[in-house]
C-alpha cells in the first residue's frame, strides 16, 4: 500500500515542478526576445529589469532636457531680437550724433570766390553756409560735412576773425559741403535752382555741384562735452 501512495506523491510533485519550470522558462524567453543575453538565474533577470527601468528613466530625463533646451532657445530668440533692435537704435543715435563714419549716395557742393578774394566774411554775414546746410537737410540730407567736419545738431558755424570755424575748428575756402541722402531730392533741389545760388553768384561766389553714388563722410573729430544735463530715463 505504501508504494502506490509514494508514486502518486512523486507524480504530483514532478508535475508541479515541471509546470513551475515551464513558467520560468517562458518568462526568461520573453525577456530574451527583448534582451538576447544568456541568463543563469534570478540575479540576471533582476539586472535586466533594473536596466530596463534605468533606460526608461533616461528617456524621461532626455525629454525633460529637450523641453528645457527648447524653452531656452525660445527665450534666447526673443532676447536676441530685443538686443538686435537695441543695437540698431544705438547705432542710429551714434550716426545722428556724428560718432560713426558714413558712406552712401550724395551731393558735393564747392563754394569758391570768382574774384580771388576771401569769401569767409560775406559767407558768414549772409548766412550762406548755414542756409545751404538747412536747405540740404530739407531736401533729404541725412549726413552732412563741411570741409570734412561733420555737421550735427550741436555744430557751431561761426566767424572767427577772417575765417570760419566749424566745431571750433578753422576752415578756409574753398568750402566743400558734402551730403549723403536722397539723391532724387538732391537733384530736384539743384534743378529748381534755389534762390540761394543766385544770391551767392551775385556776391562773387561760384558753386560747383557734383553727384556721387558712393560718398564718404568721416566721423566727428571734435565735440564739446556735455556738462549741464542728465538723462531722466523715462522719455519725458
Short mmCIF file of C-alpha atoms in Angstrom, two decimals:
data_model
loop_
_atom_site.label_atom_id
_atom_site.label_comp_id
_atom_site.label_asym_id
_atom_site.label_seq_id
_atom_site.Cartn_x
_atom_site.Cartn_y
_atom_site.Cartn_z
CA UNK A 1 0.00 0.00 0.00
CA UNK A 2 2.93 2.45 0.63
CA UNK A 3 4.38 2.06 -2.87
CA UNK A 4 1.29 3.31 -4.78
CA UNK A 5 0.97 6.21 -2.31
CA UNK A 6 4.63 7.25 -2.96
CA UNK A 7 4.14 7.02 -6.73
CA UNK A 8 1.15 9.32 -6.61
CA UNK A 9 3.00 11.83 -4.47
CA UNK A 10 6.06 11.72 -6.78
CA UNK A 11 3.88 12.13 -9.86
CA UNK A 12 2.13 15.14 -8.39
CA UNK A 13 5.46 16.65 -7.27
CA UNK A 14 7.12 16.23 -10.67
CA UNK A 15 4.03 17.65 -12.37
CA UNK A 16 4.07 20.76 -10.18
CA UNK A 17 7.84 21.19 -10.57
CA UNK A 18 7.60 20.81 -14.36
CA UNK A 19 4.86 23.41 -14.52
CA UNK A 20 6.94 25.85 -12.47
CA UNK A 21 9.98 25.32 -14.69
CA UNK A 22 7.84 25.83 -17.78
CA UNK A 23 6.52 29.11 -16.46
CA UNK A 24 10.05 30.20 -15.51
CA UNK A 25 11.34 29.35 -18.98
CA UNK A 26 8.50 31.27 -20.60
CA UNK A 27 9.36 34.40 -18.56
CA UNK A 28 13.02 34.14 -19.48
CA UNK A 29 12.07 33.58 -23.10
CA UNK A 30 10.06 36.79 -23.18
CA UNK A 31 12.95 38.72 -21.64
CA UNK A 32 15.43 37.12 -24.04
CA UNK A 33 13.40 38.30 -27.01
CA UNK A 34 13.95 41.93 -25.91
CA UNK A 35 17.42 41.43 -24.38
CA UNK A 36 19.13 38.48 -26.13
CA UNK A 37 21.60 37.78 -23.34
CA UNK A 38 22.38 34.48 -21.59
CA UNK A 39 20.69 34.12 -18.20
CA UNK A 40 21.55 31.77 -15.41
CA UNK A 41 19.12 32.82 -12.69
CA UNK A 42 17.06 35.39 -10.89
CA UNK A 43 20.07 37.75 -10.50
CA UNK A 44 20.36 38.20 -14.24
CA UNK A 45 16.63 38.73 -14.56
CA UNK A 46 16.72 41.46 -11.91
CA UNK A 47 19.67 43.12 -13.65
CA UNK A 48 17.69 43.25 -16.89
CA UNK A 49 14.68 44.67 -15.10
CA UNK A 50 16.88 47.29 -13.44
CA UNK A 51 18.45 48.12 -16.79
CA UNK A 52 15.04 48.49 -18.36
CA UNK A 53 13.95 50.87 -15.60
CA UNK A 54 17.18 52.88 -15.91
CA UNK A 55 16.67 53.10 -19.66
CA UNK A 56 13.13 54.39 -19.18
CA UNK A 57 14.35 56.91 -16.60
CA UNK A 58 16.99 58.06 -19.08
CA UNK A 59 14.37 58.54 -21.80
CA UNK A 60 12.27 60.59 -19.42
CA UNK A 61 15.26 62.76 -18.49
CA UNK A 62 16.15 63.25 -22.16
CA UNK A 63 12.64 64.50 -22.85
CA UNK A 64 12.88 66.88 -19.89
CA UNK A 65 16.22 68.23 -21.14
CA UNK A 66 14.84 68.60 -24.68
CA UNK A 67 11.96 70.65 -23.29
CA UNK A 68 14.37 72.81 -21.29
CA UNK A 69 16.52 73.38 -24.40
CA UNK A 70 13.51 74.38 -26.48
CA UNK A 71 12.40 76.84 -23.80
CA UNK A 72 15.92 78.24 -23.56
CA UNK A 73 16.18 78.66 -27.34
CA UNK A 74 12.83 80.46 -27.43
CA UNK A 75 13.97 82.81 -24.67
CA UNK A 76 17.29 83.43 -26.43
CA UNK A 77 15.49 84.10 -29.73
CA UNK A 78 13.31 86.71 -28.04
CA UNK A 79 16.32 88.15 -26.24
CA UNK A 80 18.29 88.33 -29.49
CA UNK A 81 15.50 90.28 -31.17
CA UNK A 82 15.44 92.77 -28.30
CA UNK A 83 19.23 93.13 -28.31
CA UNK A 84 19.31 93.46 -32.10
CA UNK A 85 16.70 96.22 -32.02
CA UNK A 86 18.55 97.96 -29.19
CA UNK A 87 21.86 97.75 -31.06
CA UNK A 88 20.22 99.17 -34.19
CA UNK A 89 18.82 102.06 -32.16
CA UNK A 90 22.20 102.76 -30.58
CA UNK A 91 23.91 102.77 -33.99
CA UNK A 92 21.29 105.15 -35.35
CA UNK A 93 21.82 107.53 -32.46
CA UNK A 94 25.59 107.31 -32.84
CA UNK A 95 25.20 108.15 -36.52
CA UNK A 96 22.95 111.11 -35.75
CA UNK A 97 25.44 112.31 -33.15
CA UNK A 98 28.22 112.09 -35.74
CA UNK A 99 30.29 109.43 -33.98
CA UNK A 100 30.22 106.98 -36.91
CA UNK A 101 31.66 107.48 -40.38
CA UNK A 102 29.10 107.27 -43.18
CA UNK A 103 29.05 106.15 -46.79
CA UNK A 104 26.30 106.42 -49.38
CA UNK A 105 24.97 108.33 -52.41
CA UNK A 106 25.23 112.07 -52.11
CA UNK A 107 25.94 115.54 -53.41
CA UNK A 108 29.05 117.70 -53.19
CA UNK A 109 28.84 121.49 -53.47
CA UNK A 110 32.05 123.52 -53.63
CA UNK A 111 31.92 127.25 -52.95
CA UNK A 112 34.80 129.40 -54.13
CA UNK A 113 35.40 133.05 -54.98
CA UNK A 114 35.22 134.27 -58.57
CA UNK A 115 37.07 137.44 -57.58
CA UNK A 116 40.06 135.80 -55.88
CA UNK A 117 39.02 137.30 -52.55
CA UNK A 118 38.47 135.81 -49.10
CA UNK A 119 34.78 134.97 -49.05
CA UNK A 120 34.64 133.96 -45.38
CA UNK A 121 33.18 137.25 -44.18
CA UNK A 122 30.44 137.51 -46.81
CA UNK A 123 29.56 133.83 -46.47
CA UNK A 124 29.08 134.19 -42.73
CA UNK A 125 27.43 137.61 -42.75
CA UNK A 126 24.75 136.48 -45.20
CA UNK A 127 24.49 133.02 -43.64
CA UNK A 128 25.12 131.33 -46.99
CA UNK A 129 26.79 128.28 -45.45
CA UNK A 130 24.16 127.80 -42.74
CA UNK A 131 21.27 128.30 -45.18
CA UNK A 132 22.82 125.83 -47.63
CA UNK A 133 23.12 123.23 -44.86
CA UNK A 134 19.49 123.75 -43.86
CA UNK A 135 18.23 123.53 -47.45
CA UNK A 136 20.14 120.29 -47.99
CA UNK A 137 18.54 118.86 -44.87
CA UNK A 138 15.11 119.82 -46.20
CA UNK A 139 15.98 118.08 -49.49
CA UNK A 140 16.75 114.75 -47.83
CA UNK A 141 20.29 115.02 -46.46
CA UNK A 142 20.95 112.62 -43.58
CA UNK A 143 24.69 113.20 -43.08
CA UNK A 144 26.48 116.49 -43.83
CA UNK A 145 30.07 117.70 -43.60
CA UNK A 146 31.79 120.99 -44.39
CA UNK A 147 35.45 120.64 -45.37
CA UNK A 148 35.25 117.13 -43.84
CA UNK A 149 33.98 118.47 -40.50
CA UNK A 150 30.81 116.62 -39.53
CA UNK A 151 27.70 118.73 -39.01
CA UNK A 152 25.48 117.64 -36.10
CA UNK A 153 22.70 119.16 -34.02
CA UNK A 154 25.34 120.71 -31.75
CA UNK A 155 27.61 122.04 -34.50
CA UNK A 156 28.64 125.69 -34.46
CA UNK A 157 29.40 127.56 -37.67
CA UNK A 158 30.86 130.93 -36.66
CA UNK A 159 33.08 133.68 -37.99
CA UNK A 160 36.39 133.97 -36.17
CA UNK A 161 38.28 136.97 -37.48
CA UNK A 162 38.75 136.44 -41.21
CA UNK A 163 37.92 132.73 -41.28
CA UNK A 164 35.01 130.45 -40.40
CA UNK A 165 35.06 127.90 -37.59
CA UNK A 166 33.15 124.63 -37.72
CA UNK A 167 33.01 122.78 -34.40
CA UNK A 168 35.62 125.32 -33.18
CA UNK A 169 37.97 124.18 -35.98
CA UNK A 170 39.01 126.83 -38.56
CA UNK A 171 38.28 126.15 -42.23
CA UNK A 172 39.41 128.05 -45.31
CA UNK A 173 37.93 128.49 -48.81
CA UNK A 174 37.05 126.78 -50.98
CA UNK A 175 34.19 125.46 -48.84
CA UNK A 176 33.16 121.93 -49.75
CA UNK A 177 29.78 120.79 -48.48
CA UNK A 178 29.10 117.05 -48.72
CA UNK A 179 25.71 115.49 -48.03
CA UNK A 180 24.58 111.85 -48.06
CA UNK A 181 20.89 111.21 -48.52
CA UNK A 182 18.03 111.17 -51.00
CA UNK A 183 19.53 111.57 -54.48
CA UNK A 184 16.15 112.35 -56.08
CA UNK A 185 15.66 115.11 -53.54
CA UNK A 186 19.14 116.49 -54.23
CA UNK A 187 18.54 116.51 -58.00
CA UNK A 188 15.24 118.31 -57.59
CA UNK A 189 16.95 120.82 -55.32
CA UNK A 190 19.61 121.54 -57.96
CA UNK A 191 17.24 121.54 -60.94
CA UNK A 192 14.88 124.04 -59.39
CA UNK A 193 17.91 126.28 -58.71
CA UNK A 194 17.17 127.65 -55.28
CA UNK A 195 17.49 131.44 -54.96
CA UNK A 196 20.47 130.88 -52.67
CA UNK A 197 22.78 130.04 -55.58
CA UNK A 198 21.77 133.19 -57.45
CA UNK A 199 22.43 135.33 -54.39
CA UNK A 200 25.86 133.77 -53.90
CA UNK A 201 26.66 134.25 -57.58
CA UNK A 202 25.82 137.93 -57.22
CA UNK A 203 28.35 138.19 -54.38
CA UNK A 204 31.14 136.61 -56.40
CA UNK A 205 30.71 133.07 -55.03
CA UNK A 206 30.60 130.27 -57.58
CA UNK A 207 29.04 126.90 -56.72
CA UNK A 208 30.25 123.70 -58.37
CA UNK A 209 27.82 120.80 -57.93
CA UNK A 210 28.67 117.11 -58.28
CA UNK A 211 26.73 113.91 -57.58
CA UNK A 212 28.41 110.76 -56.29
CA UNK A 213 26.99 107.26 -55.96
CA UNK A 214 29.40 106.41 -53.13
CA UNK A 215 30.36 109.35 -50.98
CA UNK A 216 32.32 109.04 -47.74
CA UNK A 217 31.90 111.38 -44.78
CA UNK A 218 34.14 110.97 -41.72
CA UNK A 219 33.01 110.82 -38.12
CA UNK A 220 33.01 113.81 -35.83
CA UNK A 221 36.54 114.84 -34.87
CA UNK A 222 35.75 117.20 -32.02
CA UNK A 223 32.70 117.99 -29.92
CA UNK A 224 32.03 119.96 -26.78
CA UNK A 225 31.46 117.79 -23.71
CA UNK A 226 28.01 117.54 -22.16
CA UNK A 227 28.04 119.21 -18.75
CA UNK A 228 24.68 120.60 -17.74
CA UNK A 229 22.04 117.91 -18.15
CA UNK A 230 21.33 114.31 -17.21
CA UNK A 231 19.18 111.70 -18.95
CA UNK A 232 15.96 111.11 -16.98
CA UNK A 233 15.39 107.63 -18.43
CA UNK A 234 11.58 107.86 -18.64
CA UNK A 235 11.35 109.53 -22.05
CA UNK A 236 9.53 112.58 -20.69
#
